């Protein structure tokens, strides 16, 4: 993967030491919910000694796996948390060089894709430590499509990625010619020295699904497609006070994420007007519900296409029921289940799903382990 670079981070940006209280709190949780081989008192002494000596401590593989899974369990915006115990953890904490991070991010895509049988996966790279920063992946997902804005202000591709696309172009990424609607962006990885490098994502690591409709024959002619694995890559993972700035993770897509948001939102691909026109709908007034009707058919096309391609995808009705199963299990375990209602309720047919008709525990920004707010580019 060819690489290009930019200047390093300013001096004085080194991470802080781990708070021993955070570490102890996490260990109490580990030992309350699981049965590690080493006694609690002995492990606590090890951790305290290591923090005192180095400012940080190293999680055991058991602690890392538990922490990553609980971070998913704590994710208030995720409707798919019923499966939190099945998260596959790739422990690559020994890797910090941008080239290695990029190579194993591609490895993450291959491991998670599995010919369409998507597996929930997280890859954890080197953590931050006193005097040294871990690597950072600047893309918000490992796979994103470029947004190309022309001189007239029109955008080819994903408008949400225009700023990031312009940024990587300024670092040396050559825009594809001709510019397409689904050009995969390169990975932008920052090393511990603050220098960022670009790496192309090999085409064979990006499984994509061409979109068609079960009844509307013209739909396939629109040339639409979407990728199989939604791997979030710019949200740091915090476990027991240890900060992992590069920890890409994925589940699988919900049908409405693509059909009612990525391809439908006015500030994204904004396809509803074109679809409505092709369907022959009256678009002169919103009271004809043309946007609603077009959105439903777009979601149907996405679900149909992923099913036809054999790529794992959840539908919003089934996943809503499964989320309430998760909530019930958490309550039975004596745990709160924080949820952001605006993210849990699907963007179409919300009132037809069971998650709409109830309240949830409020999200707690201090809850740990957790995936933290994204870092910028």
Short mmCIF file of C-alpha atoms in Angstrom, two decimals:
data_model
loop_
_atom_site.label_atom_id
_atom_site.label_comp_id
_atom_site.label_asym_id
_atom_site.label_seq_id
_atom_site.Cartn_x
_atom_site.Cartn_y
_atom_site.Cartn_z
CA UNK A 1 0.00 0.00 0.00
CA UNK A 2 1.71 3.23 -1.11
CA UNK A 3 2.13 5.80 1.66
CA UNK A 4 2.38 9.58 1.82
CA UNK A 5 3.06 11.70 4.91
CA UNK A 6 2.44 15.06 6.59
CA UNK A 7 4.25 16.95 9.40
CA UNK A 8 4.21 15.63 12.97
CA UNK A 9 2.23 16.52 16.09
CA UNK A 10 3.09 19.63 18.13
CA UNK A 11 5.26 19.21 21.19
CA UNK A 12 3.52 18.75 24.52
CA UNK A 13 0.71 16.51 23.24
CA UNK A 14 1.80 13.42 25.18
CA UNK A 15 -0.95 11.43 26.95
CA UNK A 16 -1.36 11.37 30.72
CA UNK A 17 -0.66 8.50 33.09
CA UNK A 18 -3.45 6.04 33.91
CA UNK A 19 -5.59 6.86 36.94
CA UNK A 20 -5.13 3.93 39.40
CA UNK A 21 -8.71 4.37 40.61
CA UNK A 22 -10.00 3.73 37.07
CA UNK A 23 -7.90 0.59 36.85
CA UNK A 24 -9.13 -0.73 40.20
CA UNK A 25 -12.75 0.00 39.35
CA UNK A 26 -12.39 -1.99 36.13
CA UNK A 27 -10.72 -4.92 37.89
CA UNK A 28 -13.60 -5.09 40.37
CA UNK A 29 -15.97 -5.34 37.40
CA UNK A 30 -13.89 -8.05 35.72
CA UNK A 31 -13.83 -10.17 38.85
CA UNK A 32 -17.52 -9.56 39.61
CA UNK A 33 -18.63 -10.82 36.18
CA UNK A 34 -15.93 -13.37 35.27
CA UNK A 35 -13.49 -15.76 36.94
CA UNK A 36 -9.87 -14.91 36.02
CA UNK A 37 -7.18 -17.44 36.91
CA UNK A 38 -5.10 -15.06 39.05
CA UNK A 39 -6.59 -14.00 42.42
CA UNK A 40 -7.97 -10.46 42.58
CA UNK A 41 -5.58 -9.20 45.28
CA UNK A 42 -2.54 -10.43 43.37
CA UNK A 43 -3.71 -8.90 40.10
CA UNK A 44 -4.48 -5.58 41.79
CA UNK A 45 -0.95 -5.48 43.24
CA UNK A 46 0.49 -6.14 39.79
CA UNK A 47 -1.52 -3.34 38.23
CA UNK A 48 -0.73 -0.80 40.95
CA UNK A 49 2.98 -1.62 40.75
CA UNK A 50 3.03 -1.31 36.97
CA UNK A 51 1.22 2.03 36.99
CA UNK A 52 3.53 3.36 39.69
CA UNK A 53 6.58 2.28 37.71
CA UNK A 54 5.52 3.18 34.15
CA UNK A 55 2.37 5.29 34.35
CA UNK A 56 0.33 2.64 32.52
CA UNK A 57 -0.44 -1.06 32.78
CA UNK A 58 -1.01 -3.87 30.31
CA UNK A 59 -4.33 -5.66 30.26
CA UNK A 60 -4.33 -9.43 30.17
CA UNK A 61 -5.96 -10.88 27.07
CA UNK A 62 -8.93 -11.84 29.23
CA UNK A 63 -9.28 -8.26 30.52
CA UNK A 64 -8.95 -6.79 27.04
CA UNK A 65 -11.61 -9.11 25.62
CA UNK A 66 -13.99 -8.48 28.50
CA UNK A 67 -13.42 -4.73 28.34
CA UNK A 68 -14.01 -4.49 24.59
CA UNK A 69 -17.20 -6.51 24.85
CA UNK A 70 -18.52 -4.43 27.75
CA UNK A 71 -17.72 -1.24 25.83
CA UNK A 72 -20.08 -2.54 23.15
CA UNK A 73 -22.63 -3.45 25.83
CA UNK A 74 -22.42 0.14 27.10
CA UNK A 75 -22.89 1.74 23.66
CA UNK A 76 -26.10 3.68 24.09
CA UNK A 77 -26.59 4.28 20.37
CA UNK A 78 -26.31 0.65 19.24
CA UNK A 79 -29.46 -1.41 18.72
CA UNK A 80 -27.49 -4.63 18.11
CA UNK A 81 -26.07 -5.14 21.59
CA UNK A 82 -27.77 -8.48 22.16
CA UNK A 83 -24.67 -10.07 20.61
CA UNK A 84 -22.06 -8.30 22.77
CA UNK A 85 -20.60 -11.53 24.15
CA UNK A 86 -19.76 -12.79 20.65
CA UNK A 87 -17.43 -9.89 19.72
CA UNK A 88 -14.19 -11.26 18.25
CA UNK A 89 -11.16 -9.43 19.65
CA UNK A 90 -7.97 -9.17 17.60
CA UNK A 91 -5.23 -8.27 20.08
CA UNK A 92 -2.62 -6.32 18.13
CA UNK A 93 -1.43 -4.03 20.91
CA UNK A 94 2.18 -4.57 19.83
CA UNK A 95 1.54 -2.64 16.60
CA UNK A 96 1.94 1.13 16.50
CA UNK A 97 3.61 1.94 13.15
CA UNK A 98 1.11 3.43 10.66
CA UNK A 99 2.03 0.92 7.95
CA UNK A 100 1.34 -1.99 10.29
CA UNK A 101 -1.89 -0.42 11.51
CA UNK A 102 -3.08 0.08 7.93
CA UNK A 103 -2.14 -3.46 6.93
CA UNK A 104 -3.99 -4.98 9.88
CA UNK A 105 -6.97 -2.69 9.38
CA UNK A 106 -7.25 -4.34 5.99
CA UNK A 107 -6.79 -7.63 7.81
CA UNK A 108 -9.70 -6.62 10.02
CA UNK A 109 -11.92 -6.16 6.97
CA UNK A 110 -10.98 -9.59 5.65
CA UNK A 111 -11.52 -11.26 9.03
CA UNK A 112 -14.89 -9.58 9.53
CA UNK A 113 -16.26 -10.04 5.99
CA UNK A 114 -15.95 -13.84 5.66
CA UNK A 115 -17.56 -13.97 2.20
CA UNK A 116 -20.56 -12.04 3.46
CA UNK A 117 -21.11 -13.90 6.74
CA UNK A 118 -20.20 -10.80 8.73
CA UNK A 119 -18.60 -11.33 12.13
CA UNK A 120 -18.60 -8.66 14.84
CA UNK A 121 -14.92 -7.85 15.26
CA UNK A 122 -12.63 -5.36 16.98
CA UNK A 123 -8.91 -4.89 16.37
CA UNK A 124 -7.04 -3.22 19.23
CA UNK A 125 -3.75 -1.48 18.43
CA UNK A 126 -1.15 0.03 20.78
CA UNK A 127 -2.50 2.18 23.62
CA UNK A 128 -1.55 5.68 24.66
CA UNK A 129 1.02 5.90 27.44
CA UNK A 130 2.88 8.62 29.33
CA UNK A 131 5.23 10.36 26.94
CA UNK A 132 4.05 8.39 23.93
CA UNK A 133 0.82 8.30 21.97
CA UNK A 134 -0.68 5.29 20.31
CA UNK A 135 -1.65 5.31 16.62
CA UNK A 136 -4.84 6.92 15.39
CA UNK A 137 -7.00 6.13 12.37
CA UNK A 138 -8.49 9.38 11.07
CA UNK A 139 -11.20 7.86 8.85
CA UNK A 140 -14.54 7.59 10.61
CA UNK A 141 -14.98 4.14 9.06
CA UNK A 142 -12.43 1.85 7.43
CA UNK A 143 -14.53 1.96 4.26
CA UNK A 144 -15.92 5.29 3.14
CA UNK A 145 -16.74 6.67 -0.29
CA UNK A 146 -15.13 9.91 -1.43
CA UNK A 147 -17.06 13.12 -1.94
CA UNK A 148 -15.82 15.15 -4.94
CA UNK A 149 -17.04 18.75 -5.09
CA UNK A 150 -16.73 20.48 -8.47
CA UNK A 151 -16.32 24.18 -9.24
CA UNK A 152 -20.10 24.66 -9.36
CA UNK A 153 -20.54 23.19 -5.88
CA UNK A 154 -22.02 19.90 -7.07
CA UNK A 155 -20.83 16.74 -5.31
CA UNK A 156 -20.12 13.39 -6.90
CA UNK A 157 -20.10 10.68 -4.24
CA UNK A 158 -20.78 11.13 -0.53
CA UNK A 159 -21.21 14.78 0.54
CA UNK A 160 -20.42 13.81 4.14
CA UNK A 161 -16.89 12.94 3.06
CA UNK A 162 -16.06 16.10 1.07
CA UNK A 163 -13.88 17.64 3.80
CA UNK A 164 -12.02 14.39 4.46
CA UNK A 165 -11.59 13.81 0.72
CA UNK A 166 -10.14 17.30 0.25
CA UNK A 167 -7.81 16.67 3.19
CA UNK A 168 -6.36 13.43 1.83
CA UNK A 169 -6.05 14.99 -1.60
CA UNK A 170 -3.98 17.78 0.00
CA UNK A 171 -1.72 15.05 1.41
CA UNK A 172 -1.13 13.53 -2.01
CA UNK A 173 -4.03 11.16 -2.72
CA UNK A 174 -4.82 11.34 -6.44
CA UNK A 175 -8.53 11.67 -7.13
CA UNK A 176 -9.75 8.86 -9.38
CA UNK A 177 -10.52 9.86 -12.93
CA UNK A 178 -13.26 9.81 -13.84
CA UNK A 179 -14.57 10.69 -10.40
CA UNK A 180 -17.13 8.15 -9.27
CA UNK A 181 -19.95 7.97 -6.76
CA UNK A 182 -18.36 5.08 -4.88
CA UNK A 183 -14.60 5.69 -4.84
CA UNK A 184 -13.12 4.07 -1.71
CA UNK A 185 -11.05 6.52 0.31
CA UNK A 186 -7.54 5.69 1.54
CA UNK A 187 -6.76 5.12 5.21
CA UNK A 188 -5.18 8.05 7.01
CA UNK A 189 -3.16 6.77 9.98
CA UNK A 190 -1.25 8.89 12.50
CA UNK A 191 1.71 7.36 14.33
CA UNK A 192 2.92 8.08 17.84
CA UNK A 193 5.23 10.78 16.47
CA UNK A 194 2.22 12.67 15.09
CA UNK A 195 3.08 12.02 11.45
CA UNK A 196 0.15 10.91 9.29
CA UNK A 197 0.41 8.63 6.28
CA UNK A 198 -2.01 7.51 3.59
CA UNK A 199 -2.60 3.91 2.57
CA UNK A 200 -4.84 2.63 -0.21
CA UNK A 201 -7.39 -0.06 0.69
CA UNK A 202 -7.02 -3.03 -1.69
CA UNK A 203 -10.19 -3.53 -3.77
CA UNK A 204 -10.34 -7.22 -2.89
CA UNK A 205 -10.71 -6.31 0.82
CA UNK A 206 -13.89 -4.31 0.14
CA UNK A 207 -16.92 -6.49 -0.49
CA UNK A 208 -19.68 -4.45 -2.10
CA UNK A 209 -23.30 -5.25 -2.86
CA UNK A 210 -24.89 -3.99 -6.12
CA UNK A 211 -28.40 -2.76 -5.38
CA UNK A 212 -31.50 -3.97 -7.17
CA UNK A 213 -35.20 -4.12 -6.31
CA UNK A 214 -37.41 -7.21 -6.11
CA UNK A 215 -40.08 -5.63 -8.35
CA UNK A 216 -38.81 -2.39 -9.90
CA UNK A 217 -36.67 -3.56 -12.82
CA UNK A 218 -35.22 -0.12 -13.52
CA UNK A 219 -33.67 0.12 -10.06
CA UNK A 220 -30.57 -1.94 -10.92
CA UNK A 221 -29.85 0.48 -13.77
CA UNK A 222 -29.21 3.27 -11.25
CA UNK A 223 -25.78 1.73 -10.64
CA UNK A 224 -26.00 1.88 -6.85
CA UNK A 225 -23.97 -0.21 -4.45
CA UNK A 226 -22.82 -0.23 -0.84
CA UNK A 227 -20.11 -1.98 1.13
CA UNK A 228 -20.70 -4.95 3.43
CA UNK A 229 -18.82 -4.06 6.62
CA UNK A 230 -19.53 -0.92 8.70
CA UNK A 231 -16.23 -0.72 10.62
CA UNK A 232 -16.07 2.39 12.83
CA UNK A 233 -12.46 3.47 13.18
CA UNK A 234 -12.12 6.89 14.84
CA UNK A 235 -13.69 6.22 18.25
CA UNK A 236 -11.07 5.55 20.95
CA UNK A 237 -11.65 2.63 23.31
CA UNK A 238 -11.15 3.21 27.03
CA UNK A 239 -10.80 0.24 29.38
CA UNK A 240 -9.84 0.66 33.03
CA UNK A 241 -8.20 4.01 32.39
CA UNK A 242 -6.14 2.74 29.44
CA UNK A 243 -6.83 4.65 26.23
CA UNK A 244 -6.67 2.77 22.92
CA UNK A 245 -6.94 5.46 20.23
CA UNK A 246 -7.02 2.97 17.34
CA UNK A 247 -9.54 0.18 17.86
CA UNK A 248 -11.70 -0.27 14.73
CA UNK A 249 -14.81 -2.34 15.34
CA UNK A 250 -17.81 -3.54 13.38
CA UNK A 251 -21.12 -5.27 13.63
CA UNK A 252 -23.25 -5.60 10.53
CA UNK A 253 -25.55 -3.18 8.79
CA UNK A 254 -29.15 -2.48 9.68
CA UNK A 255 -31.24 -2.07 6.51
CA UNK A 256 -32.36 1.45 7.41
CA UNK A 257 -28.78 2.66 7.99
CA UNK A 258 -28.15 2.40 4.27
CA UNK A 259 -31.62 2.75 2.76
CA UNK A 260 -33.07 5.48 5.00
CA UNK A 261 -29.91 7.38 5.95
CA UNK A 262 -26.75 6.92 3.86
CA UNK A 263 -28.54 6.89 0.51
CA UNK A 264 -31.59 8.95 1.48
CA UNK A 265 -30.50 11.86 3.70
CA UNK A 266 -30.46 15.21 1.95
CA UNK A 267 -26.88 15.85 3.10
CA UNK A 268 -25.78 12.39 1.90
CA UNK A 269 -26.68 10.76 -1.44
CA UNK A 270 -30.19 12.30 -1.45
CA UNK A 271 -31.67 9.68 -3.79
CA UNK A 272 -35.33 9.97 -2.81
CA UNK A 273 -36.26 12.61 -5.44
CA UNK A 274 -34.78 10.51 -8.25
CA UNK A 275 -36.43 7.33 -7.02
CA UNK A 276 -39.79 9.08 -6.62
CA UNK A 277 -39.56 10.44 -10.17
CA UNK A 278 -38.75 7.00 -11.56
CA UNK A 279 -41.70 5.59 -9.60
CA UNK A 280 -43.98 8.22 -11.14
CA UNK A 281 -44.93 9.74 -7.79
CA UNK A 282 -46.41 13.20 -7.38
CA UNK A 283 -43.60 15.23 -5.78
CA UNK A 284 -45.34 18.62 -5.84
CA UNK A 285 -46.28 18.40 -2.17
CA UNK A 286 -44.95 16.51 0.82
CA UNK A 287 -48.59 15.69 1.60
CA UNK A 288 -48.52 13.03 -1.12
CA UNK A 289 -46.02 11.16 1.09
CA UNK A 290 -43.72 10.72 -1.87
CA UNK A 291 -40.60 10.80 0.29
CA UNK A 292 -42.03 8.13 2.59
CA UNK A 293 -42.98 5.85 -0.30
CA UNK A 294 -39.62 6.28 -2.01
CA UNK A 295 -37.75 5.62 1.26
CA UNK A 296 -39.62 2.35 1.86
CA UNK A 297 -38.77 1.11 -1.62
CA UNK A 298 -35.13 2.11 -1.17
CA UNK A 299 -34.94 0.17 2.11
CA UNK A 300 -36.64 -2.79 0.41
CA UNK A 301 -34.04 -2.68 -2.36
CA UNK A 302 -31.17 -2.66 0.14
CA UNK A 303 -32.56 -5.59 2.14
CA UNK A 304 -33.35 -7.57 -1.01
CA UNK A 305 -29.89 -6.96 -2.47
CA UNK A 306 -27.97 -7.99 0.66
CA UNK A 307 -30.10 -11.12 0.96
CA UNK A 308 -29.51 -11.97 -2.70
CA UNK A 309 -25.75 -11.46 -2.25
CA UNK A 310 -25.64 -13.59 0.91
CA UNK A 311 -24.33 -10.69 2.99
CA UNK A 312 -25.43 -10.42 6.63
CA UNK A 313 -27.90 -7.62 7.24
CA UNK A 314 -30.43 -7.01 10.01
CA UNK A 315 -33.89 -5.60 9.42
CA UNK A 316 -35.28 -2.94 11.71
CA UNK A 317 -38.32 -4.92 12.83
CA UNK A 318 -36.42 -8.03 13.93
CA UNK A 319 -33.57 -6.06 15.48
CA UNK A 320 -36.00 -3.94 17.49
CA UNK A 321 -37.46 -7.07 19.07
CA UNK A 322 -33.99 -8.44 19.77
CA UNK A 323 -32.94 -5.20 21.42
CA UNK A 324 -35.77 -5.51 23.92
CA UNK A 325 -34.56 -9.03 24.63
CA UNK A 326 -31.16 -7.51 25.41
CA UNK A 327 -32.74 -4.91 27.70
CA UNK A 328 -34.60 -7.64 29.58
CA UNK A 329 -31.42 -9.69 30.01
CA UNK A 330 -29.52 -6.68 31.33
CA UNK A 331 -32.30 -5.95 33.81
CA UNK A 332 -32.25 -9.58 34.96
CA UNK A 333 -28.50 -9.27 35.51
CA UNK A 334 -29.07 -6.20 37.67
CA UNK A 335 -27.47 -3.81 35.19
CA UNK A 336 -28.68 -0.57 33.67
CA UNK A 337 -29.07 -0.53 29.91
CA UNK A 338 -28.44 3.02 28.69
CA UNK A 339 -30.01 3.82 25.33
CA UNK A 340 -30.29 6.89 23.15
CA UNK A 341 -33.92 6.73 21.99
CA UNK A 342 -33.23 8.79 18.87
CA UNK A 343 -30.67 6.22 17.69
CA UNK A 344 -32.46 3.06 18.83
CA UNK A 345 -35.76 3.85 17.09
CA UNK A 346 -35.46 3.16 13.32
CA UNK A 347 -35.62 6.16 10.95
CA UNK A 348 -38.56 4.60 9.06
CA UNK A 349 -41.68 2.95 10.51
CA UNK A 350 -40.53 3.79 14.03
CA UNK A 351 -44.00 3.54 15.53
CA UNK A 352 -44.39 0.05 14.06
CA UNK A 353 -41.47 -1.28 16.10
CA UNK A 354 -41.56 -2.18 19.81
CA UNK A 355 -38.56 0.00 20.69
CA UNK A 356 -40.63 3.13 19.97
CA UNK A 357 -43.16 2.63 22.73
CA UNK A 358 -41.05 2.93 25.89
CA UNK A 359 -38.38 4.91 27.69
CA UNK A 360 -34.81 3.80 28.46
CA UNK A 361 -32.06 4.47 30.97
CA UNK A 362 -30.34 7.73 30.08
CA UNK A 363 -26.87 7.45 28.54
CA UNK A 364 -24.08 8.00 31.05
CA UNK A 365 -20.99 9.70 29.56
CA UNK A 366 -18.90 8.49 32.51
CA UNK A 367 -19.78 4.81 32.03
CA UNK A 368 -16.72 2.64 31.36
CA UNK A 369 -15.48 0.64 29.51
CA UNK A 370 -16.63 2.71 26.54
CA UNK A 371 -16.05 3.85 23.02
CA UNK A 372 -15.32 7.57 23.32
CA UNK A 373 -16.38 10.44 21.03
CA UNK A 374 -14.48 10.47 17.75
CA UNK A 375 -11.17 12.30 17.38
CA UNK A 376 -10.92 14.67 14.45
CA UNK A 377 -8.77 14.53 11.34
#
